[in-house]
Tab-separated table of C-alpha atoms in Angstrom:
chain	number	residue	atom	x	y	z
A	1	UNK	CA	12.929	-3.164	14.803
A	2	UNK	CA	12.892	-1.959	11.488
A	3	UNK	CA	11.692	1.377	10.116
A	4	UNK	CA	11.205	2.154	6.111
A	5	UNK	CA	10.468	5.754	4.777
A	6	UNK	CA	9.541	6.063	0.750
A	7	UNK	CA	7.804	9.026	-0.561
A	8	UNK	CA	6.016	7.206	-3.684
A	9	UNK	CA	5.409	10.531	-5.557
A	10	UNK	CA	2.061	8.154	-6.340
A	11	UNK	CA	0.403	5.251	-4.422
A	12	UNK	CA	-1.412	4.300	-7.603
A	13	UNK	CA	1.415	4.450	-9.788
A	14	UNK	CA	3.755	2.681	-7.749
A	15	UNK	CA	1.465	-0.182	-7.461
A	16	UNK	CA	1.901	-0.327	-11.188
A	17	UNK	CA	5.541	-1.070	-10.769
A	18	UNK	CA	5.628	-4.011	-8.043
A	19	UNK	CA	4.985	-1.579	-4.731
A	20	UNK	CA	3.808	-4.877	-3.063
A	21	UNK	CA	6.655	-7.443	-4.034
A	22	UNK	CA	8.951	-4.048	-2.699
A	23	UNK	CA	6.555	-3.808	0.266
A	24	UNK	CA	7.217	-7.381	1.365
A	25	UNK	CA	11.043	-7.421	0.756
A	26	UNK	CA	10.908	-4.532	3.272
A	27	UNK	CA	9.881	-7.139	5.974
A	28	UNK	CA	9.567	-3.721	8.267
A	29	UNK	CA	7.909	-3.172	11.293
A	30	UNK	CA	6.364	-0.062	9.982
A	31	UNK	CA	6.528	0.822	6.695
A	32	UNK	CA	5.779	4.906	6.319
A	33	UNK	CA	4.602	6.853	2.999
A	34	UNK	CA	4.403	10.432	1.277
A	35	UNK	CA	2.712	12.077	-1.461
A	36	UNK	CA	0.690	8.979	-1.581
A	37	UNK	CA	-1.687	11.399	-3.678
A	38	UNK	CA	-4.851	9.352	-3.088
A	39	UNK	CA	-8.731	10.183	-1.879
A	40	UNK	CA	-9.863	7.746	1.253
A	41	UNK	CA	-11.946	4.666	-0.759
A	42	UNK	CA	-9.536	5.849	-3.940
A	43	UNK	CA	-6.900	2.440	-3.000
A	44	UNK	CA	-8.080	-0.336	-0.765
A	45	UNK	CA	-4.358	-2.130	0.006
A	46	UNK	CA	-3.772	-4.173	2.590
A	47	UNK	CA	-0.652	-6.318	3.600
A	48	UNK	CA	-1.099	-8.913	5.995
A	49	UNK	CA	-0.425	-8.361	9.193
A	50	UNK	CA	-0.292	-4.729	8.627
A	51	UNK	CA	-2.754	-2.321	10.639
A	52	UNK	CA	-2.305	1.064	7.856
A	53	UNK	CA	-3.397	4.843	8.900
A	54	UNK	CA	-3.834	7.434	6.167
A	55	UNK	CA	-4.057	11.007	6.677
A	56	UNK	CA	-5.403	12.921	3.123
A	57	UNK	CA	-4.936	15.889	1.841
A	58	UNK	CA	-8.421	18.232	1.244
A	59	UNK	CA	-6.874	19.075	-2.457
A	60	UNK	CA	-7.190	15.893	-4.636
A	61	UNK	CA	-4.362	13.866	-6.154
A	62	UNK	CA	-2.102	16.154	-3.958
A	63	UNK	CA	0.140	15.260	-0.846
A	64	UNK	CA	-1.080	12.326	1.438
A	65	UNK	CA	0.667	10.496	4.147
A	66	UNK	CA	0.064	6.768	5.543
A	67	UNK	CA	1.696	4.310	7.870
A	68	UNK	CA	1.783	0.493	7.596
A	69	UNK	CA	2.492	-1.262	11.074
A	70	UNK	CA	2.668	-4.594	12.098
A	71	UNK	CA	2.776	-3.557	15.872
A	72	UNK	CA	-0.074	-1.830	17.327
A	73	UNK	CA	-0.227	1.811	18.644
A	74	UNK	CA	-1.296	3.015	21.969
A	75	UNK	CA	-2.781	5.761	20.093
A	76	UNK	CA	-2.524	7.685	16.631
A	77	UNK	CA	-3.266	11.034	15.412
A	78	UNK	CA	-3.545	13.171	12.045
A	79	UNK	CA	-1.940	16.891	11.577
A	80	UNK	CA	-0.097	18.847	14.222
A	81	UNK	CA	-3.022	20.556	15.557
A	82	UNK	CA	-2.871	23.920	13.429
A	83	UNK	CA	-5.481	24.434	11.321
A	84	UNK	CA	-3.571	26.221	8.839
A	85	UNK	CA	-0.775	23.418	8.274
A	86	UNK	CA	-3.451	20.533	8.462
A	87	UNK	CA	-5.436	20.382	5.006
A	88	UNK	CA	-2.786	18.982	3.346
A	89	UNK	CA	-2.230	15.288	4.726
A	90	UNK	CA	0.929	16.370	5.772
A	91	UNK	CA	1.200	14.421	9.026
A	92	UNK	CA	0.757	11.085	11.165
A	93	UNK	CA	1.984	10.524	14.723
A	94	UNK	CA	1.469	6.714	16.270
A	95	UNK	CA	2.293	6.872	20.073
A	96	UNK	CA	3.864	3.556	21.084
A	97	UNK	CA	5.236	2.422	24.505
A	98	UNK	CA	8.316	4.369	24.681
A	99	UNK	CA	8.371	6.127	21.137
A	100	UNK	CA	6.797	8.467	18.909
A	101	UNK	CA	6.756	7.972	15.161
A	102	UNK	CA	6.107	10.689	12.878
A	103	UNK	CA	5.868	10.774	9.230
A	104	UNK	CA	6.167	13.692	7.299
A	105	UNK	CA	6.009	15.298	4.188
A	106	UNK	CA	7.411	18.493	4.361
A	107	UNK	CA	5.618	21.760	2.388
A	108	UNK	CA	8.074	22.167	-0.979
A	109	UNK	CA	9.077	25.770	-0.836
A	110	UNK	CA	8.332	25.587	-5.197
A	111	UNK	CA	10.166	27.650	-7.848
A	112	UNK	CA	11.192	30.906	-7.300
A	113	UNK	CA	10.872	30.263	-3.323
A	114	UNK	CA	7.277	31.315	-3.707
A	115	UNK	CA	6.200	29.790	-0.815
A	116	UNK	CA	9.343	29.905	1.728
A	117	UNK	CA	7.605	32.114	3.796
A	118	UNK	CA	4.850	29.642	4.519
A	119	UNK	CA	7.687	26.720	4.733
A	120	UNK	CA	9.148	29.102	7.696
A	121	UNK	CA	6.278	28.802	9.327
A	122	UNK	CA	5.458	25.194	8.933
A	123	UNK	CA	8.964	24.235	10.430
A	124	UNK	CA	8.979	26.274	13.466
A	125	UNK	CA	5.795	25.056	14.241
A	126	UNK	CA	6.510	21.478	13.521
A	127	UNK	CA	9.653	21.365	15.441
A	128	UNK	CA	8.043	22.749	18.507
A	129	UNK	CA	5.143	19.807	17.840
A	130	UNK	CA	8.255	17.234	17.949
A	131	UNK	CA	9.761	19.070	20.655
A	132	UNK	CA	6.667	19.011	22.948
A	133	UNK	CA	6.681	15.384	22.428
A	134	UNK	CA	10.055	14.364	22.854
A	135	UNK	CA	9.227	15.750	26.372
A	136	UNK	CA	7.245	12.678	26.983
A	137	UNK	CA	9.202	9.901	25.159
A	138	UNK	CA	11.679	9.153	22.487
A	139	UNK	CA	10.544	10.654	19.073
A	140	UNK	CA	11.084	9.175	15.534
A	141	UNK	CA	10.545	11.296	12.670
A	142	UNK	CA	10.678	10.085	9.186
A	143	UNK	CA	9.749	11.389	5.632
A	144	UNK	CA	10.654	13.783	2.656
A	145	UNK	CA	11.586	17.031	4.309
A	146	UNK	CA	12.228	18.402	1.500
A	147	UNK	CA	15.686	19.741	2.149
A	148	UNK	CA	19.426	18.688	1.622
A	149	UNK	CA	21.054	19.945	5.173
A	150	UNK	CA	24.670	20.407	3.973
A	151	UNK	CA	26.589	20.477	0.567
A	152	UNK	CA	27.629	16.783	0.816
A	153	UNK	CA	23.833	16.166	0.679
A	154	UNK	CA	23.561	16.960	-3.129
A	155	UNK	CA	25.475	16.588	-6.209
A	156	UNK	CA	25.564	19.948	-7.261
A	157	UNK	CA	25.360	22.368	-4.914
A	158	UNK	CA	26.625	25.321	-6.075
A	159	UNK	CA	24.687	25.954	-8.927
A	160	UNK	CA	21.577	25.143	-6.634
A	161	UNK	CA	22.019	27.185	-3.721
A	162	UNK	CA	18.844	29.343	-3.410
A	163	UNK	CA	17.012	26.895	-5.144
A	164	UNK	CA	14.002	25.254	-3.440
A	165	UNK	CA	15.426	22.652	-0.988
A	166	UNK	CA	18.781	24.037	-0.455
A	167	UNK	CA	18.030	28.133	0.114
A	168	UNK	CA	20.070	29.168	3.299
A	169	UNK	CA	16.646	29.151	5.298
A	170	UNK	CA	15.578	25.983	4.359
A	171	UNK	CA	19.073	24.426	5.595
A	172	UNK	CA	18.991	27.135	8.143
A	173	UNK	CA	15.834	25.361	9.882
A	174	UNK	CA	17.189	21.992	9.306
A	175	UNK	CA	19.608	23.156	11.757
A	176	UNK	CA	17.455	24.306	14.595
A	177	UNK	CA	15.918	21.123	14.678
A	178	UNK	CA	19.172	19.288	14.634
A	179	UNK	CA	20.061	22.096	17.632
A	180	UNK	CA	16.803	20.810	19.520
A	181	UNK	CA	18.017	17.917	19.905
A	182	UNK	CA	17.292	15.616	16.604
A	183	UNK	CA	19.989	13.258	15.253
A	184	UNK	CA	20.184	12.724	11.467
A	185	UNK	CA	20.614	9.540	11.813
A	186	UNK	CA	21.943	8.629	8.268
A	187	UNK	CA	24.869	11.428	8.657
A	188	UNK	CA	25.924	10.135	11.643
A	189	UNK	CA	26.575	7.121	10.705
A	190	UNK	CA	28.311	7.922	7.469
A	191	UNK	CA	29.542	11.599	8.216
A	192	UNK	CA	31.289	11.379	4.930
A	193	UNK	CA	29.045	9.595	2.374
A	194	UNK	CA	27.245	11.394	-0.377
A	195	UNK	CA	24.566	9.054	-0.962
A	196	UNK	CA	21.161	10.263	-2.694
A	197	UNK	CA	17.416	9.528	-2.042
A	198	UNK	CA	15.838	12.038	-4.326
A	199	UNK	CA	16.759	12.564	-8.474
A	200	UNK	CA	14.889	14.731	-10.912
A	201	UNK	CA	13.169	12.716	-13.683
A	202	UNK	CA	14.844	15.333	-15.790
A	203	UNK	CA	18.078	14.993	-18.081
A	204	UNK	CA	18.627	11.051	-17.439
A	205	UNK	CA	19.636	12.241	-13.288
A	206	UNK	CA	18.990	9.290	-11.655
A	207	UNK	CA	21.093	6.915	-14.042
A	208	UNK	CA	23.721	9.625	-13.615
A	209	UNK	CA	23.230	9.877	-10.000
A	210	UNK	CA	22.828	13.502	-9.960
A	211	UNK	CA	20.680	13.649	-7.205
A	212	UNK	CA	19.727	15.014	-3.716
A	213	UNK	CA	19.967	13.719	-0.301
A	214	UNK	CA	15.947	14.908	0.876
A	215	UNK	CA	14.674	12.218	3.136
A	216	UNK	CA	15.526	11.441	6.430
A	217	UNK	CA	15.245	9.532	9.989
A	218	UNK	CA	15.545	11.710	12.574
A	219	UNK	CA	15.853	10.862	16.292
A	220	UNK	CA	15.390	12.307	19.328
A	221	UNK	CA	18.387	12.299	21.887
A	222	UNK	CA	16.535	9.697	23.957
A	223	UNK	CA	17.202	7.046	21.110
A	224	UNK	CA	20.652	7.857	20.297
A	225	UNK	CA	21.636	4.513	21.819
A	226	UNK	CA	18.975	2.174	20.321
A	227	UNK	CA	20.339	3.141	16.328
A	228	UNK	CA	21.970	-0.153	14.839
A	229	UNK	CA	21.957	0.803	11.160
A	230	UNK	CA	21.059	2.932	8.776
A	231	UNK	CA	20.117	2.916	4.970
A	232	UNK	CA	19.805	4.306	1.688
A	233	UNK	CA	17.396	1.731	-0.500
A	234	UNK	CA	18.882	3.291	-3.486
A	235	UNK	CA	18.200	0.318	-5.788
A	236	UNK	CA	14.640	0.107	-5.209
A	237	UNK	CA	12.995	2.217	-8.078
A	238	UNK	CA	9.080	3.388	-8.722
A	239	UNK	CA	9.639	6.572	-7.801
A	240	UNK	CA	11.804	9.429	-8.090
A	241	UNK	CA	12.794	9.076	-4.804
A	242	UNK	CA	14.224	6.112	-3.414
A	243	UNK	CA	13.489	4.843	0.208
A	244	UNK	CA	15.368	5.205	3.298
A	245	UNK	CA	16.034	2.590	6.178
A	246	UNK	CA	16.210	3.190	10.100
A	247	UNK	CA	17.049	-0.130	12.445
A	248	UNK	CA	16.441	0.390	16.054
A	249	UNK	CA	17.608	-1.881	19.158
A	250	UNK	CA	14.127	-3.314	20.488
């Protein structure tokens, strides 16, 4: 059972570069987006075989979130049921049999940390969403989360610490949720690889591979047993992230 993650920094745009040749080489079970940056009726794409949700952000060409999934949910859902962190397309949630999958696209704190205190907020509250359902059944969480955990996870980190995506509070509450219970799946199976899934479009970064480790699978305890492999699409371009892989035991 395979899982893909990509934030496309652009649905539109990416389909200008071969999004569905990528899409099919994928062959995924569920193929999940970010910052798809669309309006609903803005993109009608369909794969076959492929049931897709979309959750939009109020602001236009901003944020955006959508799953593609060739197995069919017991039920679905949009937000995390706080009206002040759902305007923004942030969040989807399809309930299978024994899992939940969750794909997210974490608030960016932006320069000068101007909105950390907001991003505080958002995670507590959307680790105690994962947490309430990990009560229930296995969770999978997916996405940009906007955060390199540790200093392997970036190429440069010490002339970016307090910089948005690795301040000590951002890395801080990538920690709690790795303390309640989440696996980084990636990390643990390559507890010594710096591998990148992010690069500014700045200074030539990605061709130098000065980049940033920023998207992730995470797993819930539960599912610890079910991981086979684990990915880093780093060769797949169109955006200025790259996607990331997650392969599950049926």
């Amino acid at each position: 059972m395979k899982f893909v993650s990509w934030n496309v920094n652009g649905l539109r745009a990416v389909c200008g570069k071969g999004f569905a040749d990528i899409f099919s080489d994928f062959d995924a079970d569920f193929v999940c987006l970010q910052e798809t940056k669309l309006q609903q009726g803005q993109l009608d794409l369909a794969f076959l075989g492929y049931t897709s949700y979309w959750n939009y952000a109020d602001k236009k060409g901003y944020s955006g979130t959508a799953i593609y999934t060739r197995r069919s949910p017991l039920s679905f859902s949009y937000g995390i049921g706080i009206d002040e962190h759902d305007h923004e397309g942030r969040v989807i949630t399809l309930e299978m049999e024994d899992y939940y999958l969750v794909c997210v696209y974490t608030p960016n704190s932006q320069d000068g940390l101007r909105r950390l205190e907001y991003r505080m907020r958002w995670e507590d509250d959307f680790r105690n969403y994962l947490t309430e359902l990990s009560q229930r059944k296995g969770v999978i969480v997916c996405g940009d989360m906007n955060v390199a955990h540790q200093e392997i996870d970036l190429k440069n980190p010490a002339t970016n610490h307090l910089n948005p995506g690795f301040s000590d509070e951002e890395r801080e509450k990538m920690t709690a949720m790795l303390e309640a219970g989440f696996i980084d799946t990636w990390r643990m199976q390559h507890p010594s690889e710096a591998k990148y899934s992010w690069w500014s479009y700045r200074m030539s970064a990605r061709e130098r591979n000065v980049g940033w480790r920023i998207d992730y699978f995470l797993v819930s305890g539960q599912l610890r047993e079910r991981i086979l492999s684990t990915d880093i699409l780093n060769d797949v371009y169109g955006s200025d992230h790259c996607p990331v892989e997650l392969v599950l035991n049926d």
